[in-house]
mmCIF file with all atom_site columns, C-alpha atoms in Angstrom:
data_model
loop_
_atom_site.group_PDB
_atom_site.id
_atom_site.type_symbol
_atom_site.label_atom_id
_atom_site.label_alt_id
_atom_site.label_comp_id
_atom_site.label_asym_id
_atom_site.label_entity_id
_atom_site.label_seq_id
_atom_site.pdbx_PDB_ins_code
_atom_site.Cartn_x
_atom_site.Cartn_y
_atom_site.Cartn_z
_atom_site.occupancy
_atom_site.B_iso_or_equiv
_atom_site.pdbx_formal_charge
_atom_site.auth_seq_id
_atom_site.auth_comp_id
_atom_site.auth_asym_id
_atom_site.auth_atom_id
_atom_site.pdbx_PDB_model_num
ATOM 1   C CA . MET A 1 1   ? 109.863 89.575  205.750 1.00 49.00 ? 1   MET A CA 1
ATOM 2   C CA . PRO A 1 2   ? 113.083 91.309  204.406 1.00 51.00 ? 2   PRO A CA 1
ATOM 3   C CA . SER A 1 3   ? 115.358 93.054  206.914 1.00 56.00 ? 3   SER A CA 1
ATOM 4   C CA . PHE A 1 4   ? 115.850 96.840  206.790 1.00 50.00 ? 4   PHE A CA 1
ATOM 5   C CA . CYS A 1 5   ? 119.370 98.087  205.851 1.00 56.00 ? 5   CYS A CA 1
ATOM 6   C CA . ALA A 1 6   ? 120.331 101.299 207.659 1.00 52.00 ? 6   ALA A CA 1
ATOM 7   C CA . ALA A 1 7   ? 123.414 101.955 205.426 1.00 55.00 ? 7   ALA A CA 1
ATOM 8   C CA . SER A 1 8   ? 121.428 101.994 202.147 1.00 55.00 ? 8   SER A CA 1
ATOM 9   C CA . SER A 1 9   ? 119.049 104.617 203.487 1.00 52.00 ? 9   SER A CA 1
ATOM 10  C CA . LYS A 1 10  ? 121.960 107.095 203.775 1.00 54.00 ? 10  LYS A CA 1
ATOM 11  C CA . LEU A 1 11  ? 122.796 106.813 200.013 1.00 59.00 ? 11  LEU A CA 1
ATOM 12  C CA . ALA A 1 12  ? 121.208 109.878 198.478 1.00 66.00 ? 12  ALA A CA 1
ATOM 13  C CA . PHE A 1 13  ? 122.072 111.938 195.407 1.00 70.00 ? 13  PHE A CA 1
ATOM 14  C CA . SER A 1 14  ? 123.758 114.684 197.422 1.00 73.00 ? 14  SER A CA 1
ATOM 15  C CA . THR A 1 15  ? 125.948 112.250 199.312 1.00 77.00 ? 15  THR A CA 1
ATOM 16  C CA . VAL A 1 16  ? 127.060 110.578 196.065 1.00 72.00 ? 16  VAL A CA 1
ATOM 17  C CA . ILE A 1 17  ? 128.049 113.943 194.529 1.00 80.00 ? 17  ILE A CA 1
ATOM 18  C CA . LYS A 1 18  ? 130.011 114.895 197.605 1.00 79.00 ? 18  LYS A CA 1
ATOM 19  C CA . SER A 1 19  ? 131.920 111.622 197.598 1.00 81.00 ? 19  SER A CA 1
ATOM 20  C CA . VAL A 1 20  ? 132.840 111.994 193.908 1.00 77.00 ? 20  VAL A CA 1
ATOM 21  C CA . PHE A 1 21  ? 134.006 115.580 194.445 1.00 77.00 ? 21  PHE A CA 1
ATOM 22  C CA . ARG A 1 22  ? 136.166 114.543 197.384 1.00 82.00 ? 22  ARG A CA 1
ATOM 23  C CA . ALA A 1 23  ? 137.782 111.769 195.343 1.00 79.00 ? 23  ALA A CA 1
ATOM 24  C CA . GLU A 1 24  ? 138.728 114.232 192.576 1.00 76.00 ? 24  GLU A CA 1
ATOM 25  C CA . VAL A 1 25  ? 140.227 116.706 195.042 1.00 74.00 ? 25  VAL A CA 1
ATOM 26  C CA . ALA A 1 26  ? 142.293 113.958 196.642 1.00 76.00 ? 26  ALA A CA 1
ATOM 27  C CA . LEU A 1 27  ? 143.525 112.793 193.235 1.00 72.00 ? 27  LEU A CA 1
ATOM 28  C CA . GLU A 1 28  ? 144.537 116.341 192.275 1.00 70.00 ? 28  GLU A CA 1
ATOM 29  C CA . ARG A 1 29  ? 146.551 116.727 195.452 1.00 72.00 ? 29  ARG A CA 1
ATOM 30  C CA . ARG A 1 30  ? 148.402 113.465 194.891 1.00 69.00 ? 30  ARG A CA 1
ATOM 31  C CA . PHE A 1 31  ? 149.203 113.976 191.168 1.00 63.00 ? 31  PHE A CA 1
ATOM 32  C CA . PRO A 1 32  ? 149.442 117.712 190.468 1.00 59.00 ? 32  PRO A CA 1
ATOM 33  C CA . GLY A 1 33  ? 151.163 117.379 186.959 1.00 55.00 ? 33  GLY A CA 1
ATOM 34  C CA . SER A 1 34  ? 149.042 114.608 185.511 1.00 53.00 ? 34  SER A CA 1
ATOM 35  C CA . LEU A 1 35  ? 148.101 114.228 181.827 1.00 50.00 ? 35  LEU A CA 1
ATOM 36  C CA . TYR A 1 36  ? 144.478 115.020 182.575 1.00 51.00 ? 36  TYR A CA 1
ATOM 37  C CA . HIS A 1 37  ? 145.313 118.581 183.676 1.00 51.00 ? 37  HIS A CA 1
ATOM 38  C CA . GLN A 1 38  ? 147.709 119.113 180.756 1.00 52.00 ? 38  GLN A CA 1
ATOM 39  C CA . ASN A 1 39  ? 144.972 118.343 178.235 1.00 51.00 ? 39  ASN A CA 1
ATOM 40  C CA . ASN A 1 40  ? 142.580 120.719 179.964 1.00 51.00 ? 40  ASN A CA 1
ATOM 41  C CA . SER A 1 41  ? 145.213 123.496 179.965 1.00 49.00 ? 41  SER A CA 1
ATOM 42  C CA . PHE A 1 42  ? 145.136 123.878 176.120 1.00 48.00 ? 42  PHE A CA 1
ATOM 43  C CA . PRO A 1 43  ? 142.835 126.618 174.880 1.00 50.00 ? 43  PRO A CA 1
ATOM 44  C CA . ARG A 1 44  ? 139.687 125.442 173.213 1.00 50.00 ? 44  ARG A CA 1
ATOM 45  C CA . HIS A 1 45  ? 140.063 127.607 170.102 1.00 48.00 ? 45  HIS A CA 1
ATOM 46  C CA . GLN A 1 46  ? 143.307 125.803 169.201 1.00 49.00 ? 46  GLN A CA 1
ATOM 47  C CA . LEU A 1 47  ? 141.579 122.446 169.183 1.00 45.00 ? 47  LEU A CA 1
ATOM 48  C CA . GLN A 1 48  ? 138.843 123.561 166.801 1.00 49.00 ? 48  GLN A CA 1
ATOM 49  C CA . THR A 1 49  ? 140.566 123.579 163.421 1.00 49.00 ? 49  THR A CA 1
ATOM 50  C CA . LYS A 1 50  ? 138.829 125.260 160.525 1.00 50.00 ? 50  LYS A CA 1
ATOM 51  C CA . ARG A 1 51  ? 138.655 123.830 157.058 1.00 53.00 ? 51  ARG A CA 1
ATOM 52  C CA . HIS A 1 52  ? 138.166 126.120 154.104 1.00 50.00 ? 52  HIS A CA 1
ATOM 53  C CA . PHE A 1 53  ? 137.122 124.567 150.771 1.00 49.00 ? 53  PHE A CA 1
ATOM 54  C CA . SER A 1 54  ? 137.959 127.013 148.055 1.00 51.00 ? 54  SER A CA 1
ATOM 55  C CA . HIS A 1 55  ? 136.827 124.883 145.104 1.00 51.00 ? 55  HIS A CA 1
ATOM 56  C CA . ILE A 1 56  ? 134.792 121.697 144.681 1.00 51.00 ? 56  ILE A CA 1
ATOM 57  C CA . PRO A 1 57  ? 136.017 119.674 141.738 1.00 52.00 ? 57  PRO A CA 1
ATOM 58  C CA . THR A 1 58  ? 133.310 118.595 139.280 1.00 54.00 ? 58  THR A CA 1
ATOM 59  C CA . LEU A 1 59  ? 133.443 115.794 136.785 1.00 52.00 ? 59  LEU A CA 1
ATOM 60  C CA . ARG A 1 60  ? 132.836 116.797 133.196 1.00 57.00 ? 60  ARG A CA 1
ATOM 61  C CA . PHE A 1 61  ? 131.881 114.198 130.660 1.00 51.00 ? 61  PHE A CA 1
ATOM 62  C CA . PRO A 1 62  ? 132.188 114.696 126.895 1.00 53.00 ? 62  PRO A CA 1
ATOM 63  C CA . GLU A 1 63  ? 128.999 115.583 124.997 1.00 55.00 ? 63  GLU A CA 1
ATOM 64  C CA . SER A 1 64  ? 129.214 112.410 122.970 1.00 53.00 ? 64  SER A CA 1
ATOM 65  C CA . HIS A 1 65  ? 128.561 110.488 126.193 1.00 49.00 ? 65  HIS A CA 1
ATOM 66  C CA . PHE A 1 66  ? 125.006 111.883 126.475 1.00 49.00 ? 66  PHE A CA 1
ATOM 67  C CA . GLN A 1 67  ? 124.065 111.989 122.771 1.00 53.00 ? 67  GLN A CA 1
ATOM 68  C CA . PRO A 1 68  ? 123.207 108.735 120.934 1.00 50.00 ? 68  PRO A CA 1
ATOM 69  C CA . SER A 1 69  ? 125.779 107.460 118.538 1.00 48.00 ? 69  SER A CA 1
ATOM 70  C CA . GLN A 1 70  ? 123.920 108.298 115.307 1.00 49.00 ? 70  GLN A CA 1
ATOM 71  C CA . PRO A 1 71  ? 125.312 110.045 112.256 1.00 46.00 ? 71  PRO A CA 1
ATOM 72  C CA . GLU A 1 72  ? 124.119 113.593 111.817 1.00 47.00 ? 72  GLU A CA 1
ATOM 73  C CA . LEU A 1 73  ? 121.982 114.266 108.805 1.00 44.00 ? 73  LEU A CA 1
ATOM 74  C CA . SER A 1 74  ? 123.296 116.910 106.472 1.00 51.00 ? 74  SER A CA 1
ATOM 75  C CA . SER A 1 75  ? 121.226 119.694 104.974 1.00 52.00 ? 75  SER A CA 1
ATOM 76  C CA . ALA A 1 76  ? 121.226 117.931 101.608 1.00 48.00 ? 76  ALA A CA 1
ATOM 77  C CA . SER A 1 77  ? 119.752 114.764 103.076 1.00 57.00 ? 77  SER A CA 1
ATOM 78  C CA . ASN A 1 78  ? 117.061 116.800 104.864 1.00 55.00 ? 78  ASN A CA 1
ATOM 79  C CA . ALA A 1 79  ? 116.095 118.511 101.629 1.00 51.00 ? 79  ALA A CA 1
ATOM 80  C CA . SER A 1 80  ? 115.919 115.213 99.751  1.00 56.00 ? 80  SER A CA 1
ATOM 81  C CA . SER A 1 81  ? 113.712 113.673 102.424 1.00 56.00 ? 81  SER A CA 1
ATOM 82  C CA . ALA A 1 82  ? 111.388 116.687 102.270 1.00 52.00 ? 82  ALA A CA 1
ATOM 83  C CA . GLN A 1 83  ? 111.106 116.430 98.479  1.00 56.00 ? 83  GLN A CA 1
ATOM 84  C CA . ARG A 1 84  ? 110.599 112.664 98.545  1.00 56.00 ? 84  ARG A CA 1
ATOM 85  C CA . PRO A 1 85  ? 107.049 111.683 97.483  1.00 53.00 ? 85  PRO A CA 1
ATOM 86  C CA . ARG A 1 86  ? 104.682 110.273 100.040 1.00 57.00 ? 86  ARG A CA 1
ATOM 87  C CA . SER A 1 87  ? 104.457 106.958 98.247  1.00 55.00 ? 87  SER A CA 1
ATOM 88  C CA . ASP A 1 88  ? 108.089 106.187 99.150  1.00 53.00 ? 88  ASP A CA 1
ATOM 89  C CA . ARG A 1 89  ? 107.473 106.664 102.826 1.00 56.00 ? 89  ARG A CA 1
ATOM 90  C CA . PRO A 1 90  ? 106.716 103.495 104.761 1.00 56.00 ? 90  PRO A CA 1
ATOM 91  C CA . LYS A 1 91  ? 103.060 103.123 105.568 1.00 61.00 ? 91  LYS A CA 1
ATOM 92  C CA . SER A 1 92  ? 102.066 102.395 109.092 1.00 62.00 ? 92  SER A CA 1
ATOM 93  C CA . PRO A 1 93  ? 100.346 99.044  109.519 1.00 59.00 ? 93  PRO A CA 1
ATOM 94  C CA . LYS A 1 94  ? 96.598  99.214  109.850 1.00 59.00 ? 94  LYS A CA 1
ATOM 95  C CA . THR A 1 95  ? 95.259  98.499  113.257 1.00 62.00 ? 95  THR A CA 1
ATOM 96  C CA . SER A 1 96  ? 91.974  96.894  114.186 1.00 56.00 ? 96  SER A CA 1
ATOM 97  C CA . LEU A 1 97  ? 90.455  100.337 114.784 1.00 60.00 ? 97  LEU A CA 1
ATOM 98  C CA . ASP A 1 98  ? 91.077  101.409 111.170 1.00 63.00 ? 98  ASP A CA 1
ATOM 99  C CA . LYS A 1 99  ? 89.196  98.444  109.729 1.00 68.00 ? 99  LYS A CA 1
ATOM 100 C CA . PRO A 1 100 ? 85.456  98.988  109.158 1.00 67.00 ? 100 PRO A CA 1
ATOM 101 C CA . PRO A 1 101 ? 83.148  96.863  111.281 1.00 70.00 ? 101 PRO A CA 1
ATOM 102 C CA . ILE A 1 102 ? 81.891  93.698  109.608 1.00 76.00 ? 102 ILE A CA 1
ATOM 103 C CA . THR A 1 103 ? 78.116  93.782  109.196 1.00 76.00 ? 103 THR A CA 1
ATOM 104 C CA . LYS A 1 104 ? 76.278  90.510  108.806 1.00 77.00 ? 104 LYS A CA 1
ATOM 105 C CA . LYS A 1 105 ? 73.806  90.368  105.942 1.00 80.00 ? 105 LYS A CA 1
ATOM 106 C CA . LYS A 1 106 ? 70.283  89.628  107.063 1.00 84.00 ? 106 LYS A CA 1
ATOM 107 C CA . LYS A 1 107 ? 68.357  86.889  105.349 1.00 87.00 ? 107 LYS A CA 1
ATOM 108 C CA . PRO A 1 108 ? 65.658  88.434  103.096 1.00 86.00 ? 108 PRO A CA 1
ATOM 109 C CA . GLU A 1 109 ? 62.081  87.829  104.108 1.00 89.00 ? 109 GLU A CA 1
ATOM 110 C CA . GLY A 1 110 ? 59.447  86.168  101.963 1.00 88.00 ? 110 GLY A CA 1
ATOM 111 C CA . TRP A 1 111 ? 57.859  89.347  100.662 1.00 90.00 ? 111 TRP A CA 1
ATOM 112 C CA . GLN A 1 112 ? 61.286  90.720  99.694  1.00 89.00 ? 112 GLN A CA 1
ATOM 113 C CA . ILE A 1 113 ? 62.064  87.581  97.674  1.00 90.00 ? 113 ILE A CA 1
ATOM 114 C CA . GLN A 1 114 ? 58.695  87.792  95.927  1.00 88.00 ? 114 GLN A CA 1
ATOM 115 C CA . LYS A 1 115 ? 59.186  91.479  95.163  1.00 86.00 ? 115 LYS A CA 1
ATOM 116 C CA . GLY A 1 116 ? 62.596  90.793  93.625  1.00 87.00 ? 116 GLY A CA 1
ATOM 117 C CA . ALA A 1 117 ? 61.147  87.998  91.475  1.00 87.00 ? 117 ALA A CA 1
ATOM 118 C CA . LEU A 1 118 ? 58.386  90.317  90.190  1.00 82.00 ? 118 LEU A CA 1
ATOM 119 C CA . LYS A 1 119 ? 60.952  92.980  89.316  1.00 84.00 ? 119 LYS A CA 1
ATOM 120 C CA . LYS A 1 120 ? 62.914  90.457  87.272  1.00 86.00 ? 120 LYS A CA 1
ATOM 121 C CA . LYS A 1 121 ? 59.780  89.197  85.521  1.00 81.00 ? 121 LYS A CA 1
ATOM 122 C CA . PHE A 1 122 ? 58.133  92.588  84.916  1.00 76.00 ? 122 PHE A CA 1
ATOM 123 C CA . LYS A 1 123 ? 60.931  95.057  84.257  1.00 75.00 ? 123 LYS A CA 1
ATOM 124 C CA . GLU A 1 124 ? 58.489  97.844  83.385  1.00 71.00 ? 124 GLU A CA 1
ATOM 125 C CA . GLY A 1 125 ? 56.486  97.268  86.540  1.00 72.00 ? 125 GLY A CA 1
ATOM 126 C CA . TRP A 1 126 ? 53.288  95.422  87.385  1.00 68.00 ? 126 TRP A CA 1
ATOM 127 C CA . ASN A 1 127 ? 50.777  96.164  84.667  1.00 67.00 ? 127 ASN A CA 1
ATOM 128 C CA . PRO A 1 128 ? 47.779  93.815  84.813  1.00 68.00 ? 128 PRO A CA 1
ATOM 129 C CA . THR A 1 129 ? 45.466  93.476  81.851  1.00 72.00 ? 129 THR A CA 1
ATOM 130 C CA . LYS A 1 130 ? 42.668  95.986  81.759  1.00 77.00 ? 130 LYS A CA 1
ATOM 131 C CA . LYS A 1 131 ? 39.135  94.723  81.285  1.00 81.00 ? 131 LYS A CA 1
ATOM 132 C CA . LEU A 1 132 ? 37.102  96.410  78.567  1.00 87.00 ? 132 LEU A CA 1
ATOM 133 C CA . SER A 1 133 ? 33.345  96.661  78.618  1.00 81.00 ? 133 SER A CA 1
ATOM 134 C CA . PRO A 1 134 ? 31.255  95.174  75.774  1.00 81.00 ? 134 PRO A CA 1
ATOM 135 C CA . ASP A 1 135 ? 30.466  98.689  74.543  1.00 82.00 ? 135 ASP A CA 1
ATOM 136 C CA . ALA A 1 136 ? 34.184  99.547  74.454  1.00 88.00 ? 136 ALA A CA 1
ATOM 137 C CA . ILE A 1 137 ? 35.001  96.394  72.480  1.00 90.00 ? 137 ILE A CA 1
ATOM 138 C CA . GLU A 1 138 ? 32.235  97.157  70.011  1.00 87.00 ? 138 GLU A CA 1
ATOM 139 C CA . GLY A 1 139 ? 33.439  100.741 69.683  1.00 90.00 ? 139 GLY A CA 1
ATOM 140 C CA . ILE A 1 140 ? 37.003  99.577  68.888  1.00 93.00 ? 140 ILE A CA 1
ATOM 141 C CA . ARG A 1 141 ? 35.697  97.416  66.097  1.00 92.00 ? 141 ARG A CA 1
ATOM 142 C CA . GLN A 1 142 ? 33.534  100.188 64.662  1.00 91.00 ? 142 GLN A CA 1
ATOM 143 C CA . LEU A 1 143 ? 36.341  102.781 64.731  1.00 92.00 ? 143 LEU A CA 1
ATOM 144 C CA . HIS A 1 144 ? 38.820  100.461 63.068  1.00 92.00 ? 144 HIS A CA 1
ATOM 145 C CA . GLY A 1 145 ? 36.266  99.385  60.462  1.00 91.00 ? 145 GLY A CA 1
ATOM 146 C CA . ALA A 1 146 ? 35.332  102.992 59.600  1.00 92.00 ? 146 ALA A CA 1
ATOM 147 C CA . SER A 1 147 ? 38.925  104.252 59.068  1.00 91.00 ? 147 SER A CA 1
ATOM 148 C CA . PRO A 1 148 ? 41.637  101.624 59.475  1.00 91.00 ? 148 PRO A CA 1
ATOM 149 C CA . ASP A 1 149 ? 44.391  104.045 58.373  1.00 93.00 ? 149 ASP A CA 1
ATOM 150 C CA . LYS A 1 150 ? 43.535  106.613 61.062  1.00 93.00 ? 150 LYS A CA 1
ATOM 151 C CA . PHE A 1 151 ? 42.631  104.264 63.954  1.00 93.00 ? 151 PHE A CA 1
ATOM 152 C CA . THR A 1 152 ? 45.530  101.862 63.798  1.00 94.00 ? 152 THR A CA 1
ATOM 153 C CA . THR A 1 153 ? 46.415  99.306  66.455  1.00 94.00 ? 153 THR A CA 1
ATOM 154 C CA . PRO A 1 154 ? 48.976  101.548 68.287  1.00 93.00 ? 154 PRO A CA 1
ATOM 155 C CA . VAL A 1 155 ? 46.545  104.502 68.261  1.00 93.00 ? 155 VAL A CA 1
ATOM 156 C CA . LEU A 1 156 ? 43.683  102.420 69.687  1.00 93.00 ? 156 LEU A CA 1
ATOM 157 C CA . ALA A 1 157 ? 45.992  100.874 72.299  1.00 91.00 ? 157 ALA A CA 1
ATOM 158 C CA . GLU A 1 158 ? 47.061  104.329 73.488  1.00 92.00 ? 158 GLU A CA 1
ATOM 159 C CA . GLN A 1 159 ? 43.481  105.622 73.464  1.00 90.00 ? 159 GLN A CA 1
ATOM 160 C CA . PHE A 1 160 ? 41.968  102.750 75.481  1.00 90.00 ? 160 PHE A CA 1
ATOM 161 C CA . LYS A 1 161 ? 45.141  102.239 77.605  1.00 88.00 ? 161 LYS A CA 1
ATOM 162 C CA . VAL A 1 162 ? 45.623  98.585  76.779  1.00 89.00 ? 162 VAL A CA 1
ATOM 163 C CA . SER A 1 163 ? 48.411  96.638  75.102  1.00 87.00 ? 163 SER A CA 1
ATOM 164 C CA . PRO A 1 164 ? 48.595  96.494  71.275  1.00 90.00 ? 164 PRO A CA 1
ATOM 165 C CA . GLU A 1 165 ? 48.311  92.698  71.550  1.00 91.00 ? 165 GLU A CA 1
ATOM 166 C CA . ALA A 1 166 ? 44.872  93.036  73.196  1.00 90.00 ? 166 ALA A CA 1
ATOM 167 C CA . ILE A 1 167 ? 43.671  95.370  70.385  1.00 92.00 ? 167 ILE A CA 1
ATOM 168 C CA . ARG A 1 168 ? 44.978  92.942  67.786  1.00 92.00 ? 168 ARG A CA 1
ATOM 169 C CA . ARG A 1 169 ? 43.053  90.038  69.371  1.00 92.00 ? 169 ARG A CA 1
ATOM 170 C CA . ILE A 1 170 ? 39.834  92.078  69.560  1.00 92.00 ? 170 ILE A CA 1
ATOM 171 C CA . LEU A 1 171 ? 40.044  93.028  65.884  1.00 93.00 ? 171 LEU A CA 1
ATOM 172 C CA . LYS A 1 172 ? 40.992  89.507  64.831  1.00 91.00 ? 172 LYS A CA 1
ATOM 173 C CA . SER A 1 173 ? 38.192  87.779  66.797  1.00 88.00 ? 173 SER A CA 1
ATOM 174 C CA . LYS A 1 174 ? 35.078  86.910  64.754  1.00 84.00 ? 174 LYS A CA 1
ATOM 175 C CA . TRP A 1 175 ? 32.900  85.793  67.664  1.00 81.00 ? 175 TRP A CA 1
ATOM 176 C CA . ARG A 1 176 ? 29.820  87.893  68.344  1.00 82.00 ? 176 ARG A CA 1
ATOM 177 C CA . ALA A 1 177 ? 27.466  87.577  71.313  1.00 78.00 ? 177 ALA A CA 1
ATOM 178 C CA . SER A 1 178 ? 23.720  87.186  70.834  1.00 85.00 ? 178 SER A CA 1
ATOM 179 C CA . GLU A 1 179 ? 21.244  89.896  71.828  1.00 85.00 ? 179 GLU A CA 1
ATOM 180 C CA . PRO A 1 180 ? 20.232  88.297  75.185  1.00 89.00 ? 180 PRO A CA 1
ATOM 181 C CA . GLU A 1 181 ? 23.886  87.754  76.076  1.00 87.00 ? 181 GLU A CA 1
ATOM 182 C CA . MET A 1 182 ? 24.749  91.319  75.139  1.00 82.00 ? 182 MET A CA 1
ATOM 183 C CA . GLU A 1 183 ? 21.911  92.638  77.319  1.00 88.00 ? 183 GLU A CA 1
ATOM 184 C CA . ASP A 1 184 ? 23.003  90.498  80.265  1.00 89.00 ? 184 ASP A CA 1
ATOM 185 C CA . ARG A 1 185 ? 26.589  91.701  79.932  1.00 84.00 ? 185 ARG A CA 1
ATOM 186 C CA . ARG A 1 186 ? 25.482  95.346  79.803  1.00 85.00 ? 186 ARG A CA 1
ATOM 187 C CA . LYS A 1 187 ? 23.493  94.934  83.032  1.00 89.00 ? 187 LYS A CA 1
ATOM 188 C CA . ARG A 1 188 ? 26.450  93.344  84.815  1.00 88.00 ? 188 ARG A CA 1
ATOM 189 C CA . TRP A 1 189 ? 28.772  96.085  83.651  1.00 85.00 ? 189 TRP A CA 1
ATOM 190 C CA . GLN A 1 190 ? 26.323  98.725  84.769  1.00 87.00 ? 190 GLN A CA 1
ATOM 191 C CA . LYS A 1 191 ? 26.190  97.258  88.284  1.00 87.00 ? 191 LYS A CA 1
ATOM 192 C CA . ARG A 1 192 ? 29.962  97.099  88.341  1.00 86.00 ? 192 ARG A CA 1
ATOM 193 C CA . HIS A 1 193 ? 30.152  100.751 87.361  1.00 86.00 ? 193 HIS A CA 1
ATOM 194 C CA . ASP A 1 194 ? 27.687  101.786 90.086  1.00 88.00 ? 194 ASP A CA 1
ATOM 195 C CA . ARG A 1 195 ? 29.526  99.756  92.750  1.00 86.00 ? 195 ARG A CA 1
ATOM 196 C CA . ILE A 1 196 ? 32.872  101.371 91.891  1.00 87.00 ? 196 ILE A CA 1
ATOM 197 C CA . TRP A 1 197 ? 31.229  104.807 91.858  1.00 88.00 ? 197 TRP A CA 1
ATOM 198 C CA . SER A 1 198 ? 29.758  104.299 95.345  1.00 87.00 ? 198 SER A CA 1
ATOM 199 C CA . GLN A 1 199 ? 33.135  103.221 96.725  1.00 85.00 ? 199 GLN A CA 1
ATOM 200 C CA . MET A 1 200 ? 34.812  106.316 95.308  1.00 85.00 ? 200 MET A CA 1
ATOM 201 C CA . ALA A 1 201 ? 31.960  108.476 96.665  1.00 86.00 ? 201 ALA A CA 1
ATOM 202 C CA . GLU A 1 202 ? 32.612  107.166 100.189 1.00 84.00 ? 202 GLU A CA 1
ATOM 203 C CA . LEU A 1 203 ? 36.249  108.170 99.773  1.00 84.00 ? 203 LEU A CA 1
ATOM 204 C CA . GLY A 1 204 ? 35.186  111.645 98.656  1.00 84.00 ? 204 GLY A CA 1
ATOM 205 C CA . LEU A 1 205 ? 36.461  111.255 95.086  1.00 84.00 ? 205 LEU A CA 1
ATOM 206 C CA . ARG A 1 206 ? 33.013  111.223 93.416  1.00 84.00 ? 206 ARG A CA 1
ATOM 207 C CA . PRO A 1 207 ? 29.685  112.891 94.263  1.00 86.00 ? 207 PRO A CA 1
ATOM 208 C CA . LYS A 1 208 ? 26.929  110.741 95.741  1.00 84.00 ? 208 LYS A CA 1
ATOM 209 C CA . THR A 1 209 ? 23.964  109.878 93.505  1.00 84.00 ? 209 THR A CA 1
ATOM 210 C CA . LYS A 1 210 ? 20.573  108.279 94.134  1.00 81.00 ? 210 LYS A CA 1
ATOM 211 C CA . ARG A 1 211 ? 21.371  105.350 91.873  1.00 79.00 ? 211 ARG A CA 1
ATOM 212 C CA . THR A 1 212 ? 24.654  104.479 93.606  1.00 79.00 ? 212 THR A CA 1
ATOM 213 C CA . ASN A 1 213 ? 23.486  105.207 97.182  1.00 77.00 ? 213 ASN A CA 1
ATOM 214 C CA . PRO A 1 214 ? 21.869  101.767 97.755  1.00 77.00 ? 214 PRO A CA 1
ATOM 215 C CA . LEU A 1 215 ? 25.143  100.102 96.680  1.00 74.00 ? 215 LEU A CA 1
ATOM 216 C CA . SER A 1 216 ? 27.267  101.773 99.388  1.00 75.00 ? 216 SER A CA 1
ATOM 217 C CA . ASP A 1 217 ? 28.881  99.524  101.982 1.00 68.00 ? 217 ASP A CA 1
ATOM 218 C CA . SER A 1 218 ? 27.096  101.155 104.936 1.00 66.00 ? 218 SER A CA 1
ATOM 219 C CA . ASN A 1 219 ? 23.626  100.653 103.423 1.00 70.00 ? 219 ASN A CA 1
ATOM 220 C CA . ILE A 1 220 ? 24.395  97.052  102.518 1.00 68.00 ? 220 ILE A CA 1
ATOM 221 C CA . LEU A 1 221 ? 25.571  96.389  106.094 1.00 67.00 ? 221 LEU A CA 1
ATOM 222 C CA . TYR A 1 222 ? 22.459  97.953  107.676 1.00 66.00 ? 222 TYR A CA 1
ATOM 223 C CA . ASP A 1 223 ? 20.139  96.092  105.285 1.00 62.00 ? 223 ASP A CA 1
ATOM 224 C CA . LYS A 1 224 ? 21.724  92.792  106.314 1.00 53.00 ? 224 LYS A CA 1
ATOM 225 C CA . ASP A 1 225 ? 21.220  93.630  109.996 1.00 51.00 ? 225 ASP A CA 1
ATOM 226 C CA . ARG A 1 226 ? 17.559  94.447  109.401 1.00 52.00 ? 226 ARG A CA 1
ATOM 227 C CA . THR A 1 227 ? 16.873  91.254  107.477 1.00 55.00 ? 227 THR A CA 1
ATOM 228 C CA . GLU A 1 228 ? 18.508  89.156  110.168 1.00 52.00 ? 228 GLU A CA 1
#
């Protein structure tokens, strides 16, 4: 266990101050004209010297130091550049944004190829041959035989809406059908006429008739269901 020092317990702040003050008083008594007292005897305002700056020098550089070393353009050169055509001026290079986007061509489909081939083959458009009834063919022959000067090939072609080549073949042909064949052909053409009429009647383009009513698609469908 550490021993207790009685001398250290007497060292307090007040005792230290007193001892320092006593030492200074003793020193002043021994050396009354010391340098320490001479320095303190000077007035404080003499030690504080004042500096007055009347003017702060600034550095000035010539104007040519800041401006780039380029020759000045005269008024004549400015006027000539203004009057110079635009073609003489250098064009700025085109960037990638100025170029139009490249579009890839799609491969044509089958129906497009076929349509293009038909346009090349039939420049006037698709015009299939028109079928004429036996009565119409016989009427063409009778009209041309009665007055060939009036009912010429172009006139008959325009009247029956067929090509002049078809009229020429009809007039040139010498084949004639027999009476039974003619009757059979008339019956077939009559059925064809009635069937087309019934189809147009269902679309609302022709009035319905008793003769064409059995040939309509709805009646044919119901008759098949009944027979089955």
